[in-house]
Short mmCIF file of C-alpha atoms and ligand atoms in Angstrom, two decimals:
data_model
loop_
_atom_site.label_atom_id
_atom_site.label_comp_id
_atom_site.label_asym_id
_atom_site.label_seq_id
_atom_site.Cartn_x
_atom_site.Cartn_y
_atom_site.Cartn_z
CA UNK A 640 73.75 91.36 62.38
CA UNK A 641 71.05 94.14 63.58
CA UNK A 642 69.65 95.35 66.34
CA UNK A 643 67.68 98.25 67.90
CA UNK A 644 69.48 97.17 71.61
CA UNK A 645 72.53 95.58 71.63
CA UNK A 646 73.69 94.79 75.55
CA UNK A 647 77.12 94.17 76.49
CA UNK A 648 76.91 91.56 79.07
CA UNK A 649 75.00 88.73 80.38
CA UNK A 650 74.72 89.52 84.78
CA UNK A 651 71.05 90.61 86.17
CA UNK A 652 71.09 93.98 84.60
CA UNK A 653 71.98 93.24 80.82
CA UNK A 654 69.81 89.85 81.21
CA UNK A 655 67.00 91.68 82.88
CA UNK A 656 66.96 94.70 80.92
CA UNK A 657 66.72 91.55 77.48
CA UNK A 658 64.25 90.17 78.90
CA UNK A 659 61.72 93.68 80.00
CA UNK A 660 62.97 94.50 76.45
CA UNK A 661 62.11 91.30 74.69
CA UNK A 662 58.71 91.35 76.01
CA UNK A 663 57.42 94.49 74.82
CA UNK A 664 58.85 93.81 71.17
CA UNK A 665 62.19 95.96 71.15
CA UNK A 666 65.14 93.69 69.77
CA UNK A 667 67.90 92.91 71.58
CA UNK A 668 71.03 90.56 71.50
CA UNK A 669 73.18 89.41 74.70
CA UNK A 670 77.33 90.40 74.42
CA UNK A 671 79.22 87.93 77.26
CA UNK A 672 82.81 87.28 77.58
CA UNK A 673 82.25 84.39 80.20
CA UNK A 674 80.77 81.33 79.35
CA UNK A 675 77.28 80.41 79.85
CA UNK A 676 78.35 77.55 82.62
CA UNK A 677 80.73 80.14 83.67
CA UNK A 678 78.00 82.83 84.63
CA UNK A 679 75.40 80.33 86.37
CA UNK A 680 78.17 78.84 88.49
CA UNK A 681 78.43 82.42 90.19
CA UNK A 682 77.72 82.95 94.01
CA UNK A 683 77.08 86.91 94.16
CA UNK A 684 73.99 88.42 96.15
CA UNK A 685 71.32 87.04 98.63
CA UNK A 686 68.48 89.15 98.75
CA UNK A 687 66.09 90.91 96.68
CA UNK A 688 64.27 93.94 97.48
CA UNK A 689 59.98 93.93 96.57
CA UNK A 690 61.04 96.53 93.14
CA UNK A 691 63.49 93.76 91.77
CA UNK A 692 61.21 90.89 92.37
CA UNK A 693 58.36 93.38 91.39
CA UNK A 694 60.54 93.67 88.07
CA UNK A 695 61.21 89.87 87.60
CA UNK A 696 57.26 89.09 87.73
CA UNK A 697 56.92 92.04 85.13
CA UNK A 698 59.78 89.68 82.84
CA UNK A 699 58.26 87.17 83.28
CA UNK A 700 60.18 84.96 84.73
CA UNK A 701 59.03 84.67 88.71
CA UNK A 702 57.47 82.07 89.10
CA UNK A 703 60.61 80.37 90.82
CA UNK A 704 61.35 82.93 92.96
CA UNK A 705 58.00 83.38 94.28
CA UNK A 706 58.22 79.45 95.15
CA UNK A 707 61.01 78.94 96.28
CA UNK A 708 62.32 82.46 97.41
CA UNK A 709 61.98 83.53 101.45
CA UNK A 710 60.24 86.46 102.54
CA UNK A 711 62.13 87.67 105.10
CA UNK A 712 60.53 90.48 107.33
CA UNK A 713 63.38 91.44 109.36
CA UNK A 714 67.22 91.04 110.03
CA UNK A 715 69.10 90.65 113.72
CA UNK A 716 71.41 93.31 114.23
CA UNK A 717 74.46 91.63 117.10
CA UNK A 718 76.70 93.27 119.36
CA UNK A 719 77.64 93.01 122.45
CA UNK A 720 76.81 89.77 123.10
CA UNK A 721 72.98 91.01 122.26
CA UNK A 722 70.53 90.82 119.48
CA UNK A 723 68.05 93.65 117.87
CA UNK A 724 65.80 92.61 116.18
CA UNK A 725 65.51 95.19 113.27
CA UNK A 726 61.31 94.37 112.59
CA UNK A 727 61.14 95.51 108.59
CA UNK A 728 58.05 94.90 108.23
CA UNK A 729 56.52 96.61 111.27
CA UNK A 730 58.92 99.83 110.59
CA UNK A 731 57.69 100.09 107.24
CA UNK A 732 53.98 99.23 106.81
CA UNK A 733 54.76 96.25 105.13
CA UNK A 734 57.46 95.92 103.66
CA UNK A 735 60.03 92.50 103.26
CA UNK A 736 63.16 91.23 101.79
CA UNK A 737 62.76 87.82 99.08
CA UNK A 738 65.52 85.56 99.96
CA UNK A 739 66.53 84.59 96.72
CA UNK A 740 70.14 83.50 95.35
CA UNK A 741 71.15 85.83 92.58
CA UNK A 742 72.62 82.57 90.56
CA UNK A 743 68.74 81.44 90.85
CA UNK A 744 67.77 84.98 89.39
CA UNK A 745 70.63 84.26 86.70
CA UNK A 746 69.24 81.60 85.86
CA UNK A 747 66.19 81.79 85.27
CA UNK A 748 66.43 85.05 82.91
CA UNK A 749 69.09 82.55 80.95
CA UNK A 750 66.12 79.96 80.42
CA UNK A 751 63.61 82.26 79.84
CA UNK A 752 65.65 83.90 76.90
CA UNK A 753 66.32 80.77 75.41
CA UNK A 754 62.81 79.63 75.13
CA UNK A 755 61.66 82.63 73.66
CA UNK A 756 64.99 82.25 70.88
CA UNK A 757 66.32 85.34 72.23
CA UNK A 758 70.06 85.63 71.16
CA UNK A 759 72.94 85.54 73.10
CA UNK A 760 76.14 85.13 71.99
CA UNK A 761 78.57 84.12 75.06
CA UNK A 762 82.60 83.52 75.03
CA UNK A 763 83.03 86.76 72.66
CA UNK A 764 86.31 87.97 73.13
CA UNK A 765 87.46 91.73 72.82
CA UNK A 766 83.71 92.90 72.76
CA UNK A 767 84.29 96.73 72.22
CA UNK A 768 81.41 99.76 71.78
CA UNK A 769 82.26 102.21 69.11
CA UNK A 770 80.60 105.43 67.32
CA UNK A 771 78.16 106.12 70.38
CA UNK A 772 78.59 109.64 70.38
CA UNK A 773 76.94 109.46 67.12
CA UNK A 774 73.54 107.77 65.94
CA UNK A 775 75.15 104.97 64.20
CA UNK A 776 76.90 102.93 67.32
CA UNK A 777 78.21 99.54 66.78
CA UNK A 778 79.38 96.31 68.51
CA UNK A 779 82.38 94.51 67.80
CA UNK A 780 83.64 90.64 68.97
CA UNK A 781 85.74 87.99 67.99
CA UNK A 782 84.83 84.57 68.24
CA UNK A 783 85.83 81.10 66.91
CA UNK A 784 88.19 82.90 64.81
CA UNK A 785 86.19 85.78 63.19
CA UNK A 786 85.41 89.37 63.97
CA UNK A 787 81.24 90.08 64.12
CA UNK A 788 79.81 93.17 64.04
CA UNK A 789 76.55 94.47 65.71
CA UNK A 790 74.64 97.47 64.21
CA UNK A 791 72.25 99.01 66.34
CA UNK A 792 70.47 102.38 67.84
CA UNK A 793 71.44 101.95 71.28
CA UNK A 794 74.56 99.74 73.48
CA UNK A 795 73.70 98.62 77.16
CA UNK A 796 76.92 98.51 79.11
CA UNK A 797 75.96 95.85 81.30
CA UNK A 798 79.13 94.55 81.72
CA UNK A 799 80.12 94.99 85.22
CA UNK A 800 82.58 97.04 86.91
CA UNK A 801 85.78 95.19 85.10
CA UNK A 802 83.74 95.04 81.56
CA UNK A 803 84.85 97.86 78.54
CA UNK A 804 81.80 100.39 78.00
CA UNK A 805 82.72 101.95 81.21
CA UNK A 806 86.31 102.74 79.69
CA UNK A 807 85.44 103.02 76.26
CA UNK A 808 84.39 106.84 77.79
CA UNK A 809 87.05 109.36 77.05
CA UNK A 810 88.65 110.69 80.39
CA UNK A 811 86.70 113.46 79.37
CA UNK A 812 84.06 113.29 79.70
CA UNK A 813 83.25 111.28 82.70
CA UNK A 814 83.99 111.66 86.57
CA UNK A 815 84.30 108.82 89.07
CA UNK A 816 84.57 109.04 92.82
CA UNK A 817 85.63 106.10 94.68
CA UNK A 818 85.89 104.54 98.19
CA UNK A 819 88.17 101.61 99.15
CA UNK A 820 87.86 99.76 102.13
CA UNK A 821 90.58 98.86 104.15
CA UNK A 822 88.69 94.92 105.05
CA UNK A 823 86.98 91.89 102.35
CA UNK A 824 84.68 89.29 103.54
CA UNK A 825 85.43 85.78 103.43
CA UNK A 826 82.18 83.95 102.68
CA UNK A 827 81.46 80.95 102.10
CA UNK A 828 78.22 78.60 101.30
CA UNK A 829 77.80 74.93 103.06
CA UNK A 830 74.92 73.14 103.31
CA UNK A 831 74.16 73.26 106.62
CA UNK A 832 70.69 74.46 108.04
CA UNK A 833 70.81 78.65 108.40
CA UNK A 834 71.81 79.08 112.30
CA UNK A 835 68.50 81.92 112.44
CA UNK A 836 65.70 82.25 110.47
CA UNK A 837 66.93 85.64 109.66
CA UNK A 838 69.93 87.27 108.80
CA UNK A 839 72.23 88.45 111.48
CA UNK A 840 74.92 90.77 110.79
CA UNK A 841 77.49 91.44 113.69
CA UNK A 842 79.77 93.60 114.67
CA UNK A 843 82.20 92.56 116.82
CA UNK A 844 85.94 93.28 118.28
CA UNK A 845 87.13 90.89 115.92
CA UNK A 846 85.64 91.98 113.51
CA UNK A 847 82.13 92.15 111.29
CA UNK A 848 80.10 89.16 110.74
CA UNK A 849 76.90 88.41 108.86
CA UNK A 850 75.05 84.61 109.06
CA UNK A 851 72.33 84.76 105.56
CA UNK A 852 71.50 81.83 104.12
CA UNK A 853 69.96 80.55 100.70
CA UNK A 854 67.75 78.20 101.35
CA UNK A 855 65.69 75.97 105.01
CA UNK A 856 69.38 73.14 103.99
CA UNK A 857 72.29 75.94 102.79
CA UNK A 858 73.78 78.74 104.68
CA UNK A 859 75.98 81.56 103.17
CA UNK A 860 78.18 82.96 105.94
CA UNK A 861 80.98 85.92 105.52
CA UNK A 862 83.74 87.47 108.10
CA UNK A 863 85.59 90.59 107.60
CA UNK A 864 89.28 89.88 106.57
CA UNK A 865 92.71 91.55 105.97
CA UNK A 866 92.84 92.22 102.45
CA UNK A 867 96.20 90.75 102.22
CA UNK A 868 95.44 87.34 103.50
CA UNK A 869 94.25 83.94 100.77
CA UNK A 870 91.49 81.61 101.27
CA UNK A 871 94.15 79.21 101.68
CA UNK A 872 94.74 79.89 105.23
CA UNK A 873 91.53 79.91 106.43
CA UNK A 874 90.49 76.19 106.55
CA UNK A 875 86.72 75.60 107.04
CA UNK A 876 87.47 75.01 110.99
CA UNK A 877 89.63 78.11 111.11
CA UNK A 878 86.35 80.11 109.36
CA UNK A 879 83.48 78.08 111.30
CA UNK A 880 85.32 78.76 115.17
CA UNK A 881 86.37 82.15 113.79
CA UNK A 882 82.93 82.95 113.26
CA UNK A 883 81.25 81.63 116.17
CA UNK A 884 83.18 83.41 117.93
CA UNK A 885 82.12 86.89 116.38
CA UNK A 886 78.39 86.29 117.05
CA UNK A 887 76.71 86.11 120.56
CA UNK A 888 76.70 82.88 122.74
CA UNK A 889 73.22 80.94 121.65
CA UNK A 890 74.00 81.40 117.76
CA UNK A 891 77.47 80.19 118.41
CA UNK A 892 76.33 77.18 120.45
CA UNK A 893 73.09 76.73 118.10
CA UNK A 894 75.39 76.79 114.90
CA UNK A 895 75.63 73.92 112.78
CA UNK A 896 79.18 73.27 111.18
CA UNK A 897 79.87 71.36 107.34
CA UNK A 898 82.22 71.28 104.68
CA UNK A 899 81.99 74.41 102.63
CA UNK A 900 81.79 74.14 98.98
CA UNK A 901 82.55 77.59 98.47
CA UNK A 902 84.86 79.89 99.70
CA UNK A 903 85.85 83.16 98.06
CA UNK A 904 87.55 86.20 99.64
CA UNK A 905 85.30 89.89 98.26
CA UNK A 906 86.96 93.52 98.51
CA UNK A 907 85.04 96.09 99.61
CA UNK A 908 84.85 99.52 97.95
CA UNK A 909 82.32 102.13 96.50
CA UNK A 910 82.26 103.48 93.50
CA UNK A 911 79.93 105.89 91.03
CA UNK A 912 80.64 106.80 87.50
CA UNK A 913 79.11 109.99 85.79
CA UNK A 914 76.85 110.55 84.14
CA UNK A 915 75.54 106.98 82.75
CA UNK A 916 74.77 107.87 79.58
CA UNK A 917 77.46 108.77 76.43
CA UNK A 918 75.40 108.99 74.07
CA UNK A 919 73.52 106.17 71.94
CA UNK A 920 75.38 104.09 75.55
CA UNK A 921 74.41 103.41 78.35
CA UNK A 922 75.53 102.06 81.41
CA UNK A 923 73.10 99.74 83.99
CA UNK A 924 74.45 97.95 87.10
CA UNK A 925 77.94 97.25 88.90
CA UNK A 926 78.90 99.31 85.15
CA UNK A 927 78.43 102.15 86.70
CA UNK A 928 78.72 101.95 90.32
CA UNK A 929 79.48 99.84 93.11
CA UNK A 930 78.21 99.37 96.98
CA UNK A 931 80.10 97.56 99.06
CA UNK A 932 77.34 94.14 100.05
CA UNK A 933 76.67 95.31 104.16
CA UNK A 934 73.44 96.83 102.75
CA UNK A 935 72.62 93.85 100.13
CA UNK A 936 71.87 97.40 97.33
CA UNK A 937 74.20 96.26 94.56
CA UNK A 938 71.51 93.16 92.49
CA UNK A 939 69.12 95.96 93.54
CA UNK A 940 70.36 98.96 92.14
CA UNK A 941 70.68 97.09 89.22
CA UNK A 942 67.37 96.18 88.64
CA UNK A 943 66.13 99.81 89.73
CA UNK A 944 68.95 101.20 86.49
CA UNK A 945 67.25 99.08 84.52
CA UNK A 946 63.86 99.35 85.61
CA UNK A 947 64.49 103.58 84.63
CA UNK A 948 66.42 102.37 80.90
CA UNK A 949 63.93 100.10 80.75
CA UNK A 950 61.31 102.51 80.43
CA UNK A 951 62.66 105.50 78.56
CA UNK A 952 63.32 103.49 75.76
CA UNK A 953 59.86 101.74 75.60
CA UNK A 954 58.65 105.27 75.45
CA UNK A 955 61.37 106.14 72.67
CA UNK A 956 60.12 102.96 70.11
CA UNK A 957 56.84 103.26 71.38
CA UNK A 958 55.70 107.19 71.95
CA UNK A 959 58.96 107.92 69.74
CA UNK A 960 59.84 110.72 72.48
CA UNK A 961 63.33 110.80 73.83
CA UNK A 962 62.35 112.25 76.77
CA UNK A 963 63.34 109.05 79.57
CA UNK A 964 66.47 108.06 77.73
CA UNK A 965 67.40 111.88 78.66
CA UNK A 966 66.64 111.53 82.30
CA UNK A 967 67.79 108.18 82.67
CA UNK A 968 71.38 109.46 83.76
CA UNK A 969 70.05 111.27 86.83
CA UNK A 970 67.15 109.48 87.88
CA UNK A 971 69.40 106.66 88.17
CA UNK A 972 71.97 108.05 89.97
CA UNK A 973 69.23 109.90 92.32
CA UNK A 974 68.47 106.54 92.95
CA UNK A 975 72.22 105.83 93.20
CA UNK A 976 73.51 107.85 95.72
CA UNK A 977 71.79 107.54 98.46
CA UNK A 978 71.92 103.43 98.38
CA UNK A 979 75.83 104.30 98.37
CA UNK A 980 75.37 106.87 101.60
CA UNK A 981 72.90 104.26 103.72
CA UNK A 982 75.61 101.30 102.40
CA UNK A 983 78.82 103.19 103.42
CA UNK A 984 77.37 103.62 106.71
CA UNK A 985 76.01 100.38 107.68
CA UNK A 986 79.83 99.67 106.31
CA UNK A 987 81.16 102.44 108.37
CA UNK A 988 78.83 100.92 111.48
CA UNK A 989 78.68 97.33 111.26
CA UNK A 990 82.96 96.77 110.22
CA UNK A 991 86.21 97.20 113.00
CA UNK A 992 88.83 99.97 110.84
CA UNK A 993 92.33 99.38 111.23
CA UNK A 994 94.20 102.18 112.74
CA UNK A 995 90.48 103.19 114.43
CA UNK A 996 90.97 105.44 117.07
CA UNK A 997 89.29 105.09 120.60
CA UNK A 998 86.95 108.87 119.84
CA UNK A 999 85.67 106.44 116.67
CA UNK A 1000 85.41 103.41 118.20
CA UNK A 1001 83.48 105.06 120.80
CA UNK A 1002 81.34 107.35 118.29
CA UNK A 1003 80.68 103.47 116.63
CA UNK A 1004 79.22 102.80 119.93
CA UNK A 1005 77.23 105.19 120.43
CA UNK A 1006 75.24 104.70 116.91
CA UNK A 1007 74.63 101.53 117.78
CA UNK A 1008 73.23 102.39 121.44
CA UNK A 1009 70.99 104.61 119.25
CA UNK A 1010 69.60 102.80 116.50
CA UNK A 1011 68.71 100.57 118.94
CA UNK A 1012 66.68 102.45 121.17
CA UNK A 1013 65.64 105.21 118.76
CA UNK A 1014 62.36 104.30 116.52
CA UNK A 1015 63.25 107.08 114.46
CA UNK A 1016 66.71 105.87 114.12
CA UNK A 1017 65.54 102.13 113.31
CA UNK A 1018 62.87 103.70 111.09
CA UNK A 1019 65.48 105.95 109.15
CA UNK A 1020 68.01 102.03 108.60
CA UNK A 1021 64.02 99.63 107.99
CA UNK A 1022 63.65 102.46 104.73
CA UNK A 1023 66.80 102.36 103.76
CA UNK A 1024 67.41 98.65 103.63
CA UNK A 1025 63.41 97.29 102.29
CA UNK A 1026 64.76 100.07 99.28
CA UNK A 1027 63.73 103.36 98.41
CA UNK A 1028 60.45 103.49 95.98
CA UNK A 1029 61.10 104.05 92.14
P1 RFL B 523 77.63 91.50 86.81
O1 RFL B 523 76.79 90.29 87.51
O2 RFL B 523 79.01 92.16 87.49
O3 RFL B 523 77.82 90.54 85.61
C1 RFL B 523 78.14 91.11 84.24
C2 RFL B 523 78.37 91.00 83.45
O4 RFL B 523 79.69 91.73 81.88
C3 RFL B 523 80.12 90.66 81.04
N1 RFL B 523 81.52 91.60 81.08
C4 RFL B 523 81.70 90.94 80.42
N2 RFL B 523 81.34 91.24 78.50
C5 RFL B 523 81.89 91.56 77.22
N3 RFL B 523 83.19 91.94 77.35
C6 RFL B 523 83.87 92.44 78.73
N4 RFL B 523 84.92 93.41 78.72
C7 RFL B 523 83.09 91.91 80.28
N5 RFL B 523 83.30 92.17 81.34
C8 RFL B 523 82.38 91.33 81.96
C9 RFL B 523 80.51 89.38 83.36
O5 RFL B 523 81.31 88.17 82.45
C10 RFL B 523 79.45 89.43 83.36
O6 RFL B 523 78.36 88.22 83.19
O7 RFL B 523 76.83 92.90 86.08
P2 RFL B 523 75.52 93.62 86.90
O8 RFL B 523 74.71 92.53 85.90
O9 RFL B 523 75.14 94.90 86.64
O10 RFL B 523 75.08 93.22 88.33
C11 RFL B 523 75.36 93.46 88.78
C12 RFL B 523 75.27 92.55 90.63
O11 RFL B 523 76.61 91.04 90.11
C13 RFL B 523 76.41 92.88 91.67
O12 RFL B 523 76.00 94.04 92.13
C14 RFL B 523 75.86 92.01 92.95
O13 RFL B 523 75.95 90.72 93.23
C15 RFL B 523 76.54 92.84 94.51
N6 RFL B 523 75.93 91.96 95.47
C16 RFL B 523 74.90 92.15 95.87
N7 RFL B 523 73.66 92.84 95.29
C17 RFL B 523 72.69 92.93 96.56
O14 RFL B 523 72.09 93.27 95.96
N8 RFL B 523 72.18 91.87 97.57
C18 RFL B 523 73.49 91.77 98.08
O15 RFL B 523 73.02 90.11 99.06
C19 RFL B 523 74.44 90.65 97.45
N9 RFL B 523 75.83 90.55 97.89
C20 RFL B 523 76.73 91.22 96.61
C21 RFL B 523 76.44 90.46 97.25
C22 RFL B 523 78.58 91.34 95.19
C23 RFL B 523 79.22 90.49 96.41
N10 RFL B 523 80.14 90.10 95.53
C24 RFL B 523 81.00 88.81 94.93
C25 RFL B 523 81.17 90.71 95.39
C26 RFL B 523 77.90 89.76 97.84
C27 RFL B 523 78.83 89.31 97.89
C28 RFL B 523 80.19 88.99 98.07
C1 PHB B 524 74.01 86.78 100.94
O1 PHB B 524 72.66 86.48 101.11
O2 PHB B 524 74.77 86.91 100.29
C2 PHB B 524 73.80 88.47 101.33
C3 PHB B 524 72.87 88.91 102.26
C4 PHB B 524 72.96 90.14 102.68
C5 PHB B 524 73.98 90.87 102.86
C6 PHB B 524 75.13 90.41 101.45
C7 PHB B 524 74.99 89.49 101.17
O3 PHB B 524 74.11 91.93 102.87
#
């Protein structure tokens, strides 16, 4: 088989890139090691920047997102028993976020790819990129006991943090930067109405908590937990009472609880690989960078990478110019590092760090106090939260 662009990974990065390229008449195949159902069942991000929503429109898959997504004009910072509203819309001169689950976005893209008859391979074993330092790269994988080879012009490594593409790059050609946080997020989904119309990010002596949602009837809640905790130790009752404890009283009293139908612990990490291009291999999304989820930036960064790479590849095929693909890594990384900074800052401001001394605790309190009393500081938060322009 031969295609112009072989895409490894059928998450949001690979699917969005595949759809944009397909619409522009550029042939792709998407190869993933997971099954279609596994990909469709994953629960992850929930909040889209306007730039991500625009890309979904550009890909021709925005209809359900606009019909079912919930526009959010602000969110709350809760600490010291009080709420402080960040009015994103007013502070940014008219930007808002859209609550629409990554699960739904992925489904829209997979359905469209199927409807367009574009090829995807699921449950592929030992997927590997080859010869990407030259002009004849190819991808191999095994399926049903047979080895397959796909020749291509370019390989898009959209295979997430644990993928194979970044690891295929020789150590001498790549530099990585990493920060591991000493806690994780325990998250649940429950079929109960959200405690508030907007998201609530809470800083409490017991640790961070986040009230998010997927719809008017489905809530997504998170609490900071230790890394060595196991899910089995967290009954639903224990989760609800700890979440309540970390919220201002009016939220705790208003909270509707019910059984959870998804419960998981995610570690928090900041990570960047540089550069994001190695010959004819491009790294996109989580394959190249990870942010802690506190700033809601992971999926949105994947989308801006896709925007830059799609623009470069289209220029290459339509105008016979390599300038866009040559600029891809630098353009993407400039935005990535600002989102890394913002996500680190939100994480540092809102979590309780084990073994923090009194000085650091006082600095955190001063940060929150400053933020909620300075219009300039609120504007900086809002500008970054809605996503820097691209
Ligand atoms: P993905 O989604 O990880 O998809 C990668 C795909 O590659 C496949 N794969 C392989 N295929 C072939 N061979 C291999 N060796 C392979 N290894 C892996 C996998 O099966 C998979 O299908 O990466 P992508 O597409 O770059 O998308 C990134 C986003 O998924 C991620 O950044 C977000 O989910 C992060 N994130 C959030 N981002 C936001 O923008 N807003 C949020 O509100 C938000 N909340 C979150 C989050 C991530 C979370 N977790 C669980 C880490 C909340 C949480 C709890
Ligand atoms: C989510 O709804 O899953 C979510 C929302 C905001 C975040 C992180 C996760 O910052």
